Short mmCIF file of C-alpha atoms in Angstrom, two decimals:
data_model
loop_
_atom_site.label_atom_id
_atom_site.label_comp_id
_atom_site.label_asym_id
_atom_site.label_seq_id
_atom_site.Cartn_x
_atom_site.Cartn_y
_atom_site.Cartn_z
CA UNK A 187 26.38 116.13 95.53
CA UNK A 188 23.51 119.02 96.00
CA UNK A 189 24.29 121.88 93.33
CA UNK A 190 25.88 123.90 95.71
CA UNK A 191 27.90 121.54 97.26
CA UNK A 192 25.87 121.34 100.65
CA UNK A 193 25.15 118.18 102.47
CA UNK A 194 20.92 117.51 102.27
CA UNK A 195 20.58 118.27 105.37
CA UNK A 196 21.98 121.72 105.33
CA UNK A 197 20.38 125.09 104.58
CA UNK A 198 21.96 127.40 102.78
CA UNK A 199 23.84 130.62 104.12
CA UNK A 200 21.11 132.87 106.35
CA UNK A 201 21.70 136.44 107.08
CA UNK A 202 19.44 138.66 108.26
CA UNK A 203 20.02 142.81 108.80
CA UNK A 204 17.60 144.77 110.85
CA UNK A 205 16.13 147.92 109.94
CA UNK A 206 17.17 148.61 106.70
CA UNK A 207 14.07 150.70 106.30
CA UNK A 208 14.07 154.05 108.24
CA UNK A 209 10.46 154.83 108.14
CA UNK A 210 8.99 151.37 108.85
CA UNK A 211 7.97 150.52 112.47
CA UNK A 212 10.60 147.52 112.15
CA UNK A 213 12.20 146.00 109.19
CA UNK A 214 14.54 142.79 108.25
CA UNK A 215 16.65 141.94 104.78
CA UNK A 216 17.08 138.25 104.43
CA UNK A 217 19.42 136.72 102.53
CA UNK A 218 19.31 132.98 102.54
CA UNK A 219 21.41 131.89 99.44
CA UNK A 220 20.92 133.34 96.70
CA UNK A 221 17.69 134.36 97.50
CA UNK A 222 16.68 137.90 98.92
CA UNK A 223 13.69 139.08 100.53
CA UNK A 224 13.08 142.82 101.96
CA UNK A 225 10.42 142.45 104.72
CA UNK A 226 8.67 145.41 106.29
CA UNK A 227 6.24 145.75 109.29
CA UNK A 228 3.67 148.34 109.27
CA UNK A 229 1.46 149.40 112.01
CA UNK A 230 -1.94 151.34 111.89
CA UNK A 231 -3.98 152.47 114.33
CA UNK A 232 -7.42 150.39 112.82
CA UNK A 233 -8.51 147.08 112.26
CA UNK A 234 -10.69 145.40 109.23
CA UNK A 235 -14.43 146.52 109.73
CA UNK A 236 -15.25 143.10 110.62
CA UNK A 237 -13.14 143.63 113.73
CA UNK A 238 -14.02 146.92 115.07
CA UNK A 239 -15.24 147.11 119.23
CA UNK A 240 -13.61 143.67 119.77
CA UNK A 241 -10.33 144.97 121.68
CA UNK A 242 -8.65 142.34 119.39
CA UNK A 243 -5.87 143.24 116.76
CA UNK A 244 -5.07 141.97 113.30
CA UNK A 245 -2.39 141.09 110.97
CA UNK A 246 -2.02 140.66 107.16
CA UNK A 247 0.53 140.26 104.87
CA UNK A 248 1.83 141.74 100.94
CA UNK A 249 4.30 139.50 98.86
CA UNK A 250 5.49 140.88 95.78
CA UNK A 251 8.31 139.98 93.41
CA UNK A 252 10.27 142.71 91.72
CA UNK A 253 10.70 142.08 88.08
CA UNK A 254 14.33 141.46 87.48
CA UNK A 255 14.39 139.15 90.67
CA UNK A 256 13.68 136.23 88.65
CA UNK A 257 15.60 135.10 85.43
CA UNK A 258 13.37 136.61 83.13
CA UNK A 259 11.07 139.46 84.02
CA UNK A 260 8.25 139.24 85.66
CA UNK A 261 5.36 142.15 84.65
CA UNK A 262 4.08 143.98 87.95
CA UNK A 263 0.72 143.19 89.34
CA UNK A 264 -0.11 146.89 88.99
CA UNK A 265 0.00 145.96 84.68
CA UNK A 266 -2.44 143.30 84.65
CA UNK A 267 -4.66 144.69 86.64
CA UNK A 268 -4.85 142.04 89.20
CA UNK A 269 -2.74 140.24 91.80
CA UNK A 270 -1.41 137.24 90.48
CA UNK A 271 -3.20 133.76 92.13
CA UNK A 272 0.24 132.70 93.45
CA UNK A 273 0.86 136.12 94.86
CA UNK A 274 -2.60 135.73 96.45
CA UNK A 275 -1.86 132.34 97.59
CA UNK A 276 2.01 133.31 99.05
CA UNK A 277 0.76 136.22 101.04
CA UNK A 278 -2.12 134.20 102.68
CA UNK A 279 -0.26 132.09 103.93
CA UNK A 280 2.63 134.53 104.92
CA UNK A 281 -0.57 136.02 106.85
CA UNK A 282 -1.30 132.82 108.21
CA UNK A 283 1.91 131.89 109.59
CA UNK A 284 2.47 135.42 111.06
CA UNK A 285 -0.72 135.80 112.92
CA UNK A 286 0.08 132.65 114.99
CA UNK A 287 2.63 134.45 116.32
CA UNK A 288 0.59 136.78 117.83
CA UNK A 289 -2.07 137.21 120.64
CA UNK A 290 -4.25 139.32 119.01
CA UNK A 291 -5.94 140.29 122.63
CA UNK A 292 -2.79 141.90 124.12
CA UNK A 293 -2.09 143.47 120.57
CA UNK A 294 -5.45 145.86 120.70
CA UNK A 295 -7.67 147.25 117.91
CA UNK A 296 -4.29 148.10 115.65
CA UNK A 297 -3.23 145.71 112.24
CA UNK A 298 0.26 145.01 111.49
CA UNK A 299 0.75 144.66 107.90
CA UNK A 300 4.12 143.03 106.91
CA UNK A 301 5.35 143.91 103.17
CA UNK A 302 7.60 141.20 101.58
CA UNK A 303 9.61 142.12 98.83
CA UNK A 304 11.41 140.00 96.66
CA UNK A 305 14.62 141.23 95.44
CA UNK A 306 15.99 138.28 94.07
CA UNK A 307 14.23 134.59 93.29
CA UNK A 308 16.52 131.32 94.00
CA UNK A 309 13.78 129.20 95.34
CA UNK A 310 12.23 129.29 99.03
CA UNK A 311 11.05 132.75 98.50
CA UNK A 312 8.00 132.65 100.46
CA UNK A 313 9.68 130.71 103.41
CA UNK A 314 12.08 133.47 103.58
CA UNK A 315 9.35 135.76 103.30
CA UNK A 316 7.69 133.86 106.58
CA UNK A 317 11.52 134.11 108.80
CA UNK A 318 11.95 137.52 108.24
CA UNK A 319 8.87 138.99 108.17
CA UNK A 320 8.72 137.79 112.04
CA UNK A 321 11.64 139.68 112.31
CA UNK A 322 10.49 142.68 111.14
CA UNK A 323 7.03 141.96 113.19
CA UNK A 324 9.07 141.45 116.55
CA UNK A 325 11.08 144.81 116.01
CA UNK A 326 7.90 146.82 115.44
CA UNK A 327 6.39 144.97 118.49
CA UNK A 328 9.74 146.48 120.58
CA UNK A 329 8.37 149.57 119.27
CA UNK A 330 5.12 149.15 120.48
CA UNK A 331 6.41 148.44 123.80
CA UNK A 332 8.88 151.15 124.26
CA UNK A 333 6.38 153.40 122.97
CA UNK A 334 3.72 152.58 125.52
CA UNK A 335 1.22 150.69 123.29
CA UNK A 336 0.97 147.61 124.38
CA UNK A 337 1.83 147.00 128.13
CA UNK A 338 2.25 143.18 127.49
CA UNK A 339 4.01 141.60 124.49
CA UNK A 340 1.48 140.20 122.19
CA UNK A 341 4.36 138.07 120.60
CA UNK A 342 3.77 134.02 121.81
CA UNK A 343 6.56 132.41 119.94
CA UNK A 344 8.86 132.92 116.87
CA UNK A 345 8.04 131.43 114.23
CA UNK A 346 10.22 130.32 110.98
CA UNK A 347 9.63 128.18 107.60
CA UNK A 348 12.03 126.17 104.98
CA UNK A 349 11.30 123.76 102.49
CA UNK A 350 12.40 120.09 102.17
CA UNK A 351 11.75 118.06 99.04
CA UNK A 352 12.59 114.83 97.36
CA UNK A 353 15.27 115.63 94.06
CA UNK A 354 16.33 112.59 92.49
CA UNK A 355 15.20 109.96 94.94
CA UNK A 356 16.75 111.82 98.15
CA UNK A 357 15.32 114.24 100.78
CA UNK A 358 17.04 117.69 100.69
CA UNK A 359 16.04 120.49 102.95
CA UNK A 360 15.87 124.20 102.11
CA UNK A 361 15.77 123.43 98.22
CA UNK A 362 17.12 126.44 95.93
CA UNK A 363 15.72 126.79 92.47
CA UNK A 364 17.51 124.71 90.40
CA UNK A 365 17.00 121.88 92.65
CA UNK A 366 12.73 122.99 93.02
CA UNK A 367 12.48 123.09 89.29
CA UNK A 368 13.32 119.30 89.27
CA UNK A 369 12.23 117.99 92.57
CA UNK A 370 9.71 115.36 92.55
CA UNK A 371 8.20 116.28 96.09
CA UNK A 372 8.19 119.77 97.15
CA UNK A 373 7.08 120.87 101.04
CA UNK A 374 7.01 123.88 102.71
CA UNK A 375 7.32 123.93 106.24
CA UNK A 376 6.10 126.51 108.79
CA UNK A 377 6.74 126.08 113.03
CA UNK A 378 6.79 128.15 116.04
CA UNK A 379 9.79 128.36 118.11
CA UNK A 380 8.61 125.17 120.42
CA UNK A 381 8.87 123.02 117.44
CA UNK A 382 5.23 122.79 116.89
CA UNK A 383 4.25 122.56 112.96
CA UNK A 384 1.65 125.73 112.09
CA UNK A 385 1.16 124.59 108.49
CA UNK A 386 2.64 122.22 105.53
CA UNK A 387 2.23 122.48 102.27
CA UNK A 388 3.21 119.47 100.55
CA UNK A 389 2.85 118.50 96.36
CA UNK A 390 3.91 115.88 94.60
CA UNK A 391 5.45 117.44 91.39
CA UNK A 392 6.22 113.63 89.56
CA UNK A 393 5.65 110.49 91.56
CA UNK A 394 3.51 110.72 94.35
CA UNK A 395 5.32 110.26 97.46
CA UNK A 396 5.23 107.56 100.76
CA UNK A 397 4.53 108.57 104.73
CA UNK A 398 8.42 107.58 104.94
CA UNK A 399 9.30 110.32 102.87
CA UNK A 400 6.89 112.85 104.26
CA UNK A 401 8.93 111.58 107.73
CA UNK A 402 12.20 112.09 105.92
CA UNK A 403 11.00 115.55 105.10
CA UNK A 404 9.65 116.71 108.30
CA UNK A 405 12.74 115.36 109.89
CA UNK A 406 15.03 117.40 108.18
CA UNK A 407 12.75 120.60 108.13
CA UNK A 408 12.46 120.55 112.02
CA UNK A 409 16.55 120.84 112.05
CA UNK A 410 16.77 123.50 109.97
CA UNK A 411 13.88 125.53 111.17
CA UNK A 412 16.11 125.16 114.95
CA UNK A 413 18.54 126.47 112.74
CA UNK A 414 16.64 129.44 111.79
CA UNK A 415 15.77 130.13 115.08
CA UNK A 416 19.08 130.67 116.22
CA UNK A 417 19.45 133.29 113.18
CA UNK A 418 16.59 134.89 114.13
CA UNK A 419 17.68 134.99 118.07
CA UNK A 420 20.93 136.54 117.37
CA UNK A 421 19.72 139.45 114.84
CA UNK A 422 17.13 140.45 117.31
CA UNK A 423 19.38 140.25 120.34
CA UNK A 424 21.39 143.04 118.51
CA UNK A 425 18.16 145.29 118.73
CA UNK A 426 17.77 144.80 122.14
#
């Protein structure tokens, strides 16, 4: 028996509300669990220097973790002087997983930055930070289009991510923190709505692990990540 008292292969409890932020170009709250993650898409008329006179847009993404989200406080970034190196790594690969989404051709010389904000920590944060953030990407893309920007939507698929690991000899999917903390294998997961994979992450935090757990793994992630497709479906139909 998981914790929580869900079967392994079941993610926990996914909301997400739309445009909680007035002033942002589209915004999503996700709450999956315990676990709570604002998520805000920004969009700016200019691209990285690097990118100028190509006709091609850009995207990045900004993970942060207030302080009281966790169990004990975490000092802001802005104190140390420097972004933390698993901020760094988190919103790379938010970045990443967000820009697949997207034909940067159709999008034009613009960037679409996506903010995720962590208001409370139960494990899964940054794969929570990946489903809603294309939330809040795909509403500012409606934007876009109703406003005349883009003629064509620059959004290919949807994408989603949840973790699977192996706790105590089993494969679990979407693993919350007291069940990360002691998981031997730990993977995060990443698709686009065909079912496609558009990056893993996998560690072994004890024993290394076999290809039939890695199978195990991947098996349960692609069922929840349909799953998380079909939350992401029906918040955005409401927008439409």
């Amino acid at each position: 028996m998981r914790p929580d008292g869900r079967a392994n292969d079941e993610i926990r409890a996914t909301s997400i509300e739309l445009n909680v932020l007035p002033y942002a170009e589209g915004s999503a709250f996700i709450t999956m669990g315990d676990t709570k993650v604002l998520c805000a898409a920004s969009v700016e008329e200019r691209t990285p220097q690097w990118r100028k006179g190509t006709g091609r847009g850009w995207l990045t993404a900004e993970y942060s973790m207030l302080p009281r989200s966790t169990q004990t406080r975490t000092e802001r970034d802005g104190r140390r002087g420097r972004i933390d190196g698993r901020v760094q790594e988190i919103q790379r690969l938010i970045g990443r997983s967000l820009r697949a989404a997207l034909n940067m051709d159709v999008l034009g010389e613009r960037t679409i930055i996506v903010d995720c904000d962590v208001f409370v920590a139960d494990g899964g944060t940054r794969t929570a930070s990946i489903t809603g953030g294309f939330v809040a990407l795909a509403l500012a893309v409606m934007r876009m289009r109703a406003a005349g920007l883009v003629r064509v939507d620059p959004v290919r698929w949807p994408v989603a991510a949840v973790s699977a690991g192996i706790v105590s000899g089993e494969p679990r999917l979407d693993l919350a923190y007291i069940e990360d903390s002691a998981a031997d294998t730990d993977m995060n997961c990443v698709a686009a709505g065909d079912g496609r994979f558009i990056e893993l992450q996998g560690s072994a935090e004890h024993e290394p692990f076999s290809r039939a757990e890695i199978d195990q793994m991947l098996e349960l992630a692609a069922s929840g990540l349909q799953q998380l497709f079909a939350v992401q479906q029906e918040a955005l139909a409401a927008a439409v």
